[in-house]
Amino acid sequence: MKKINILDYLYPPRCPVCDKPVLQKESHDGFCATCLGKLPIIRGKRCCKCGRALSDLEKEYCSDCLKYGLAHIYDKGLALCTYDDALRDMIYRLKYGNRSEYANALGKLLADSFATALKRAGAEGVVAVPLHEKRIRKRGYNQAELLAKSFCMHSGIPFYKHYVERVKDTKPLKSMSRPERQNNLKKAFKIGKNDVKLKVSIVIDDIYTTGSTIDALAEVLKEAGVHKVYFLTVAIGDD
Ligand SMILES: [Zn+2]
Ligand SMILES: [Zn+2]
């Protein structure tokens, strides 16, 4: 039997695309039907490295990975949607507009889309890109962690909240070049205290831009003995 949450009736969760409340009887996994249909979900051929939609179906890699692919420390990634104006607004509200609830619907969609493939690839545990505690205090939550929790709840893959910590409060990467990003992320992460040793892990974040953040995290994970680092994001730029 489906669990009924009274709060869903009093305060129905909002659709991540249009931001309107969606009643449970009209909800398609937390989205309105039309909004779910409008999401730019990547369904065609993907880049073998970063998972973005390929513009040239003859190729195996996107233009970004043809240029920088070999330098990546992560092994492979998957993204749910191609970044567009609607995704930009959605992620902005998720991060800064007090719409942490979007993470429930988005995490489920990530699980429905990718959990089987990731389990087949041996994924044993999930790590979210950590925020520095100063930012958590300011924002109240870490959106990557909420996405990871929802993904784990729906996929059954365990979440390791303290596997990696952010020890440096890095500047926002938005307007930085690739080398500036890499420099800014140096020594940003360290392995936390934990009893588990993962061999194959998934790193979850909201968006993939140049991959610098995921690489910085993958570097620390690999130094700690993780053999394979996959990533999963809600959005990624086009090819
Ligand atoms: Zn909607
Ligand atoms: Zn790529």
PDB file of C-alpha atoms and ligand atoms in Angstrom:
ATOM      1  CA  MET A   1       0.000   0.000   0.000  1.00  0.00           C
ATOM      2  CA  LYS A   2       1.204   3.481  -0.834  1.00  0.00           C
ATOM      3  CA  LYS A   3       2.149   5.439   2.258  1.00  0.00           C
ATOM      4  CA  ILE A   4       0.015   8.545   2.692  1.00  0.00           C
ATOM      5  CA  ASN A   5       1.614  11.583   4.199  1.00  0.00           C
ATOM      6  CA  ILE A   6      -0.874  14.056   5.641  1.00  0.00           C
ATOM      7  CA  LEU A   7       1.563  16.895   5.012  1.00  0.00           C
ATOM      8  CA  ASP A   8       1.350  16.158   1.289  1.00  0.00           C
ATOM      9  CA  TYR A   9      -2.339  17.082   1.482  1.00  0.00           C
ATOM     10  CA  LEU A  10      -1.912  20.134   3.656  1.00  0.00           C
ATOM     11  CA  TYR A  11       1.169  21.364   1.837  1.00  0.00           C
ATOM     12  CA  PRO A  12       1.407  19.480  -1.442  1.00  0.00           C
ATOM     13  CA  PRO A  13       4.984  19.371  -2.759  1.00  0.00           C
ATOM     14  CA  ARG A  14       5.729  21.732  -5.621  1.00  0.00           C
ATOM     15  CA  CYS A  15       6.519  20.597  -9.135  1.00  0.00           C
ATOM     16  CA  PRO A  16      10.213  21.331  -9.781  1.00  0.00           C
ATOM     17  CA  VAL A  17       9.470  22.640 -13.291  1.00  0.00           C
ATOM     18  CA  CYS A  18       6.550  25.081 -12.802  1.00  0.00           C
ATOM     19  CA  ASP A  19       6.856  25.482  -9.006  1.00  0.00           C
ATOM     20  CA  LYS A  20       3.085  24.985  -8.522  1.00  0.00           C
ATOM     21  CA  PRO A  21       1.797  22.636  -5.795  1.00  0.00           C
ATOM     22  CA  VAL A  22       0.924  19.186  -7.213  1.00  0.00           C
ATOM     23  CA  LEU A  23      -1.774  17.164  -5.497  1.00  0.00           C
ATOM     24  CA  GLN A  24      -0.907  13.536  -4.974  1.00  0.00           C
ATOM     25  CA  LYS A  25      -3.675  12.310  -7.302  1.00  0.00           C
ATOM     26  CA  GLU A  26      -2.325  14.491 -10.111  1.00  0.00           C
ATOM     27  CA  SER A  27       1.310  13.859  -9.343  1.00  0.00           C
ATOM     28  CA  HIS A  28       3.614  12.012 -11.692  1.00  0.00           C
ATOM     29  CA  ASP A  29       6.404  11.240  -9.256  1.00  0.00           C
ATOM     30  CA  GLY A  30       6.217  14.797  -7.946  1.00  0.00           C
ATOM     31  CA  PHE A  31       5.795  16.527 -11.317  1.00  0.00           C
ATOM     32  CA  CYS A  32       2.695  17.690 -13.218  1.00  0.00           C
ATOM     33  CA  ALA A  33       2.152  15.439 -16.230  1.00  0.00           C
ATOM     34  CA  THR A  34       2.796  18.234 -18.730  1.00  0.00           C
ATOM     35  CA  CYS A  35       5.909  19.435 -16.897  1.00  0.00           C
ATOM     36  CA  LEU A  36       7.385  15.933 -16.753  1.00  0.00           C
ATOM     37  CA  GLY A  37       6.841  15.690 -20.503  1.00  0.00           C
ATOM     38  CA  LYS A  38       8.629  18.994 -21.026  1.00  0.00           C
ATOM     39  CA  LEU A  39      11.778  18.068 -19.100  1.00  0.00           C
ATOM     40  CA  PRO A  40      14.738  17.862 -21.502  1.00  0.00           C
ATOM     41  CA  ILE A  41      15.606  14.311 -20.425  1.00  0.00           C
ATOM     42  CA  ILE A  42      18.563  12.878 -22.338  1.00  0.00           C
ATOM     43  CA  ARG A  43      17.297   9.825 -24.205  1.00  0.00           C
ATOM     44  CA  GLY A  44      19.528   9.522 -27.253  1.00  0.00           C
ATOM     45  CA  LYS A  45      23.195   8.646 -27.623  1.00  0.00           C
ATOM     46  CA  ARG A  46      25.392   9.956 -24.828  1.00  0.00           C
ATOM     47  CA  CYS A  47      29.055  10.835 -24.526  1.00  0.00           C
ATOM     48  CA  CYS A  48      30.887   7.728 -23.248  1.00  0.00           C
ATOM     49  CA  LYS A  49      32.719   9.811 -20.627  1.00  0.00           C
ATOM     50  CA  CYS A  50      30.477  12.563 -19.234  1.00  0.00           C
ATOM     51  CA  GLY A  51      27.101  11.294 -20.416  1.00  0.00           C
ATOM     52  CA  ARG A  52      25.907  14.454 -22.157  1.00  0.00           C
ATOM     53  CA  ALA A  53      23.715  14.164 -25.256  1.00  0.00           C
ATOM     54  CA  LEU A  54      25.889  13.920 -28.380  1.00  0.00           C
ATOM     55  CA  SER A  55      25.270  16.358 -31.206  1.00  0.00           C
ATOM     56  CA  ASP A  56      27.163  14.129 -33.657  1.00  0.00           C
ATOM     57  CA  LEU A  57      25.832  10.589 -33.365  1.00  0.00           C
ATOM     58  CA  GLU A  58      28.833   9.214 -35.260  1.00  0.00           C
ATOM     59  CA  LYS A  59      31.076  10.152 -32.352  1.00  0.00           C
ATOM     60  CA  GLU A  60      31.685   8.385 -29.041  1.00  0.00           C
ATOM     61  CA  TYR A  61      32.679  11.493 -27.080  1.00  0.00           C
ATOM     62  CA  CYS A  62      31.379  15.058 -26.820  1.00  0.00           C
ATOM     63  CA  SER A  63      33.594  17.924 -27.963  1.00  0.00           C
ATOM     64  CA  ASP A  64      34.447  18.792 -24.345  1.00  0.00           C
ATOM     65  CA  CYS A  65      35.629  15.252 -23.572  1.00  0.00           C
ATOM     66  CA  LEU A  66      37.529  14.997 -26.863  1.00  0.00           C
ATOM     67  CA  LYS A  67      39.514  17.963 -25.590  1.00  0.00           C
ATOM     68  CA  TYR A  68      39.710  17.281 -21.848  1.00  0.00           C
ATOM     69  CA  GLY A  69      38.428  13.718 -21.422  1.00  0.00           C
ATOM     70  CA  LEU A  70      41.799  12.128 -20.682  1.00  0.00           C
ATOM     71  CA  ALA A  71      42.488  14.620 -17.905  1.00  0.00           C
ATOM     72  CA  HIS A  72      39.389  13.633 -15.938  1.00  0.00           C
ATOM     73  CA  ILE A  73      39.955  11.693 -12.747  1.00  0.00           C
ATOM     74  CA  TYR A  74      36.402  10.361 -12.485  1.00  0.00           C
ATOM     75  CA  ASP A  75      35.695   7.297 -14.577  1.00  0.00           C
ATOM     76  CA  LYS A  76      32.342   7.981 -16.146  1.00  0.00           C
ATOM     77  CA  GLY A  77      29.159   9.915 -15.548  1.00  0.00           C
ATOM     78  CA  LEU A  78      25.496  10.184 -16.309  1.00  0.00           C
ATOM     79  CA  ALA A  79      23.193  13.188 -16.302  1.00  0.00           C
ATOM     80  CA  LEU A  80      19.429  13.295 -16.401  1.00  0.00           C
ATOM     81  CA  CYS A  81      18.730  16.458 -18.440  1.00  0.00           C
ATOM     82  CA  THR A  82      20.329  18.895 -20.816  1.00  0.00           C
ATOM     83  CA  TYR A  83      20.729  22.262 -19.115  1.00  0.00           C
ATOM     84  CA  ASP A  84      18.315  24.868 -20.498  1.00  0.00           C
ATOM     85  CA  ASP A  85      16.497  27.951 -19.150  1.00  0.00           C
ATOM     86  CA  ALA A  86      13.899  25.873 -17.287  1.00  0.00           C
ATOM     87  CA  LEU A  87      16.630  23.721 -15.698  1.00  0.00           C
ATOM     88  CA  ARG A  88      18.603  26.824 -14.753  1.00  0.00           C
ATOM     89  CA  ASP A  89      15.580  28.288 -12.957  1.00  0.00           C
ATOM     90  CA  MET A  90      14.774  24.955 -11.304  1.00  0.00           C
ATOM     91  CA  ILE A  91      18.299  24.488  -9.975  1.00  0.00           C
ATOM     92  CA  TYR A  92      18.410  28.097  -8.809  1.00  0.00           C
ATOM     93  CA  ARG A  93      15.226  27.583  -6.771  1.00  0.00           C
ATOM     94  CA  LEU A  94      16.506  24.238  -5.460  1.00  0.00           C
ATOM     95  CA  LYS A  95      19.724  25.878  -4.248  1.00  0.00           C
ATOM     96  CA  TYR A  96      18.780  29.391  -3.270  1.00  0.00           C
ATOM     97  CA  GLY A  97      14.988  29.659  -3.448  1.00  0.00           C
ATOM     98  CA  ASN A  98      14.162  27.436  -0.493  1.00  0.00           C
ATOM     99  CA  ARG A  99      12.831  24.615  -2.679  1.00  0.00           C
ATOM    100  CA  SER A 100      14.796  21.761  -1.159  1.00  0.00           C
ATOM    101  CA  GLU A 101      11.660  19.641  -1.664  1.00  0.00           C
ATOM    102  CA  TYR A 102      12.468  19.373  -5.405  1.00  0.00           C
ATOM    103  CA  ALA A 103      15.250  16.984  -4.444  1.00  0.00           C
ATOM    104  CA  ASN A 104      12.669  14.281  -3.623  1.00  0.00           C
ATOM    105  CA  ALA A 105      11.207  14.178  -7.133  1.00  0.00           C
ATOM    106  CA  LEU A 106      14.557  14.673  -8.873  1.00  0.00           C
ATOM    107  CA  GLY A 107      16.293  11.995  -6.800  1.00  0.00           C
ATOM    108  CA  LYS A 108      13.551   9.507  -7.651  1.00  0.00           C
ATOM    109  CA  LEU A 109      13.883  10.301 -11.341  1.00  0.00           C
ATOM    110  CA  LEU A 110      17.650   9.776 -11.094  1.00  0.00           C
ATOM    111  CA  ALA A 111      17.081   6.416  -9.395  1.00  0.00           C
ATOM    112  CA  ASP A 112      14.437   5.285 -11.895  1.00  0.00           C
ATOM    113  CA  SER A 113      16.698   6.247 -14.781  1.00  0.00           C
ATOM    114  CA  PHE A 114      20.117   5.057 -13.646  1.00  0.00           C
ATOM    115  CA  ALA A 115      20.085   2.832 -10.554  1.00  0.00           C
ATOM    116  CA  THR A 116      19.916  -0.444 -12.495  1.00  0.00           C
ATOM    117  CA  ALA A 117      22.871   0.449 -14.718  1.00  0.00           C
ATOM    118  CA  LEU A 118      24.927   1.703 -11.776  1.00  0.00           C
ATOM    119  CA  LYS A 119      24.219  -1.416  -9.720  1.00  0.00           C
ATOM    120  CA  ARG A 120      25.272  -3.510 -12.687  1.00  0.00           C
ATOM    121  CA  ALA A 121      28.497  -1.489 -12.777  1.00  0.00           C
ATOM    122  CA  GLY A 122      29.105  -2.511  -9.171  1.00  0.00           C
ATOM    123  CA  ALA A 123      28.266   0.781  -7.422  1.00  0.00           C
ATOM    124  CA  GLU A 124      28.342   0.140  -3.668  1.00  0.00           C
ATOM    125  CA  GLY A 125      27.753   3.553  -2.197  1.00  0.00           C
ATOM    126  CA  VAL A 126      26.818   7.156  -2.826  1.00  0.00           C
ATOM    127  CA  VAL A 127      28.670  10.296  -1.828  1.00  0.00           C
ATOM    128  CA  ALA A 128      27.214  13.792  -2.298  1.00  0.00           C
ATOM    129  CA  VAL A 129      29.439  16.729  -3.233  1.00  0.00           C
ATOM    130  CA  PRO A 130      29.845  18.233   0.237  1.00  0.00           C
ATOM    131  CA  LEU A 131      29.269  21.892   1.050  1.00  0.00           C
ATOM    132  CA  HIS A 132      31.410  23.740   3.531  1.00  0.00           C
ATOM    133  CA  GLU A 133      29.690  24.047   6.915  1.00  0.00           C
ATOM    134  CA  LYS A 134      29.648  27.829   6.561  1.00  0.00           C
ATOM    135  CA  ARG A 135      27.467  27.491   3.466  1.00  0.00           C
ATOM    136  CA  ILE A 136      25.224  24.905   5.057  1.00  0.00           C
ATOM    137  CA  ARG A 137      24.624  27.347   7.897  1.00  0.00           C
ATOM    138  CA  LYS A 138      23.723  30.040   5.375  1.00  0.00           C
ATOM    139  CA  ARG A 139      21.569  27.922   3.049  1.00  0.00           C
ATOM    140  CA  GLY A 140      20.209  25.518   5.632  1.00  0.00           C
ATOM    141  CA  TYR A 141      20.873  22.409   3.529  1.00  0.00           C
ATOM    142  CA  ASN A 142      23.092  20.891   0.873  1.00  0.00           C
ATOM    143  CA  GLN A 143      21.048  20.271  -2.284  1.00  0.00           C
ATOM    144  CA  ALA A 144      23.473  17.557  -3.500  1.00  0.00           C
ATOM    145  CA  GLU A 145      23.011  15.694  -0.233  1.00  0.00           C
ATOM    146  CA  LEU A 146      19.210  15.873  -0.513  1.00  0.00           C
ATOM    147  CA  LEU A 147      19.369  14.575  -4.084  1.00  0.00           C
ATOM    148  CA  ALA A 148      21.672  11.761  -2.944  1.00  0.00           C
ATOM    149  CA  LYS A 149      19.377  10.821  -0.056  1.00  0.00           C
ATOM    150  CA  SER A 150      16.358  10.606  -2.334  1.00  0.00           C
ATOM    151  CA  PHE A 151      18.339   8.666  -4.948  1.00  0.00           C
ATOM    152  CA  CYS A 152      19.475   6.202  -2.271  1.00  0.00           C
ATOM    153  CA  MET A 153      16.019   5.812  -0.788  1.00  0.00           C
ATOM    154  CA  HIS A 154      14.604   4.898  -4.193  1.00  0.00           C
ATOM    155  CA  SER A 155      17.540   2.791  -5.405  1.00  0.00           C
ATOM    156  CA  GLY A 156      18.518   0.977  -2.220  1.00  0.00           C
ATOM    157  CA  ILE A 157      22.200   1.936  -2.724  1.00  0.00           C
ATOM    158  CA  PRO A 158      23.587   3.187   0.615  1.00  0.00           C
ATOM    159  CA  PHE A 159      24.430   6.843   1.199  1.00  0.00           C
ATOM    160  CA  TYR A 160      27.642   7.746   3.054  1.00  0.00           C
ATOM    161  CA  LYS A 161      27.126  11.243   4.376  1.00  0.00           C
ATOM    162  CA  HIS A 162      30.546  11.669   5.994  1.00  0.00           C
ATOM    163  CA  TYR A 163      32.693   9.774   3.519  1.00  0.00           C
ATOM    164  CA  VAL A 164      34.136  13.038   2.210  1.00  0.00           C
ATOM    165  CA  GLU A 165      34.176  16.446   3.871  1.00  0.00           C
ATOM    166  CA  ARG A 166      34.690  19.895   2.447  1.00  0.00           C
ATOM    167  CA  VAL A 167      37.494  21.493   4.395  1.00  0.00           C
ATOM    168  CA  LYS A 168      37.931  24.609   2.264  1.00  0.00           C
ATOM    169  CA  ASP A 169      35.215  27.174   1.662  1.00  0.00           C
ATOM    170  CA  THR A 170      35.904  27.592  -2.059  1.00  0.00           C
ATOM    171  CA  LYS A 171      34.792  30.659  -3.971  1.00  0.00           C
ATOM    172  CA  PRO A 172      31.820  30.246  -6.323  1.00  0.00           C
ATOM    173  CA  LEU A 173      33.088  28.622  -9.535  1.00  0.00           C
ATOM    174  CA  LYS A 174      30.513  30.168 -11.837  1.00  0.00           C
ATOM    175  CA  SER A 175      32.611  32.740 -13.662  1.00  0.00           C
ATOM    176  CA  MET A 176      35.965  30.948 -13.384  1.00  0.00           C
ATOM    177  CA  SER A 177      37.997  29.400 -16.191  1.00  0.00           C
ATOM    178  CA  ARG A 178      38.919  25.720 -16.064  1.00  0.00           C
ATOM    179  CA  PRO A 179      42.428  26.260 -14.550  1.00  0.00           C
ATOM    180  CA  GLU A 180      41.014  28.750 -12.038  1.00  0.00           C
ATOM    181  CA  ARG A 181      38.414  26.215 -10.965  1.00  0.00           C
ATOM    182  CA  GLN A 182      41.024  23.490 -10.534  1.00  0.00           C
ATOM    183  CA  ASN A 183      43.236  25.801  -8.526  1.00  0.00           C
ATOM    184  CA  ASN A 184      40.370  26.953  -6.349  1.00  0.00           C
ATOM    185  CA  LEU A 185      39.422  23.332  -5.574  1.00  0.00           C
ATOM    186  CA  LYS A 186      42.903  22.261  -4.457  1.00  0.00           C
ATOM    187  CA  LYS A 187      42.721  20.666  -1.024  1.00  0.00           C
ATOM    188  CA  ALA A 188      39.013  21.463  -0.839  1.00  0.00           C
ATOM    189  CA  PHE A 189      38.004  17.913   0.148  1.00  0.00           C
ATOM    190  CA  LYS A 190      39.253  15.296   2.540  1.00  0.00           C
ATOM    191  CA  ILE A 191      38.150  11.808   3.510  1.00  0.00           C
ATOM    192  CA  GLY A 192      35.995  11.792   6.630  1.00  0.00           C
ATOM    193  CA  LYS A 193      35.960   9.268   9.444  1.00  0.00           C
ATOM    194  CA  ASN A 194      34.168   6.106   8.395  1.00  0.00           C
ATOM    195  CA  ASP A 195      34.370   2.355   8.759  1.00  0.00           C
ATOM    196  CA  VAL A 196      33.429   1.477   5.214  1.00  0.00           C
ATOM    197  CA  LYS A 197      35.873   1.173   2.336  1.00  0.00           C
ATOM    198  CA  LEU A 198      34.132   1.666  -0.959  1.00  0.00           C
ATOM    199  CA  LYS A 199      35.591   0.240  -4.150  1.00  0.00           C
ATOM    200  CA  VAL A 200      33.023   1.624  -6.558  1.00  0.00           C
ATOM    201  CA  SER A 201      31.279   4.870  -5.683  1.00  0.00           C
ATOM    202  CA  ILE A 202      28.798   7.320  -7.156  1.00  0.00           C
ATOM    203  CA  VAL A 203      29.227  11.052  -6.650  1.00  0.00           C
ATOM    204  CA  ILE A 204      25.989  13.058  -6.847  1.00  0.00           C
ATOM    205  CA  ASP A 205      25.727  16.757  -7.634  1.00  0.00           C
ATOM    206  CA  ASP A 206      23.053  19.016  -9.112  1.00  0.00           C
ATOM    207  CA  ILE A 207      24.971  20.107 -12.201  1.00  0.00           C
ATOM    208  CA  TYR A 208      28.059  19.172 -14.230  1.00  0.00           C
ATOM    209  CA  THR A 209      29.885  22.137 -15.752  1.00  0.00           C
ATOM    210  CA  THR A 210      33.563  21.401 -16.441  1.00  0.00           C
ATOM    211  CA  GLY A 211      33.812  18.399 -14.130  1.00  0.00           C
ATOM    212  CA  SER A 212      36.412  20.147 -11.931  1.00  0.00           C
ATOM    213  CA  THR A 213      34.467  19.627  -8.709  1.00  0.00           C
ATOM    214  CA  ILE A 214      33.792  15.960  -9.436  1.00  0.00           C
ATOM    215  CA  ASP A 215      37.455  15.442 -10.390  1.00  0.00           C
ATOM    216  CA  ALA A 216      38.666  17.075  -7.162  1.00  0.00           C
ATOM    217  CA  LEU A 217      36.401  14.754  -5.203  1.00  0.00           C
ATOM    218  CA  ALA A 218      37.374  11.728  -7.310  1.00  0.00           C
ATOM    219  CA  GLU A 219      41.042  12.449  -6.640  1.00  0.00           C
ATOM    220  CA  VAL A 220      40.505  12.283  -2.876  1.00  0.00           C
ATOM    221  CA  LEU A 221      38.339   9.160  -3.198  1.00  0.00           C
ATOM    222  CA  LYS A 222      40.923   7.392  -5.346  1.00  0.00           C
ATOM    223  CA  GLU A 223      43.744   8.300  -2.981  1.00  0.00           C
ATOM    224  CA  ALA A 224      41.664   6.619  -0.280  1.00  0.00           C
ATOM    225  CA  GLY A 225      41.422   3.410  -2.297  1.00  0.00           C
ATOM    226  CA  VAL A 226      38.196   3.801  -4.290  1.00  0.00           C
ATOM    227  CA  HIS A 227      38.818   2.129  -7.666  1.00  0.00           C
ATOM    228  CA  LYS A 228      35.994   3.585  -9.675  1.00  0.00           C
ATOM    229  CA  VAL A 229      34.189   6.904  -9.328  1.00  0.00           C
ATOM    230  CA  TYR A 230      30.999   7.439 -11.291  1.00  0.00           C
ATOM    231  CA  PHE A 231      29.003  10.624 -11.146  1.00  0.00           C
ATOM    232  CA  LEU A 232      25.336  11.429 -11.451  1.00  0.00           C
ATOM    233  CA  THR A 233      23.896  14.902 -11.963  1.00  0.00           C
ATOM    234  CA  VAL A 234      20.488  16.397 -12.706  1.00  0.00           C
ATOM    235  CA  ALA A 235      21.812  18.636 -15.484  1.00  0.00           C
ATOM    236  CA  ILE A 236      24.698  18.937 -17.923  1.00  0.00           C
ATOM    237  CA  GLY A 237      25.390  21.400 -20.745  1.00  0.00           C
ATOM    238  CA  ASP A 238      24.811  20.481 -24.384  1.00  0.00           C
ATOM    239  CA  ASP A 239      27.519  19.280 -26.761  1.00  0.00           C
TER     240      ASP A 239
HETATM  241 ZN    ZN B   1       4.569  21.556 -13.147  1.00  0.00          ZN
HETATM  242 ZN    ZN B   2      31.648  14.200 -22.654  1.00  0.00          ZN
END
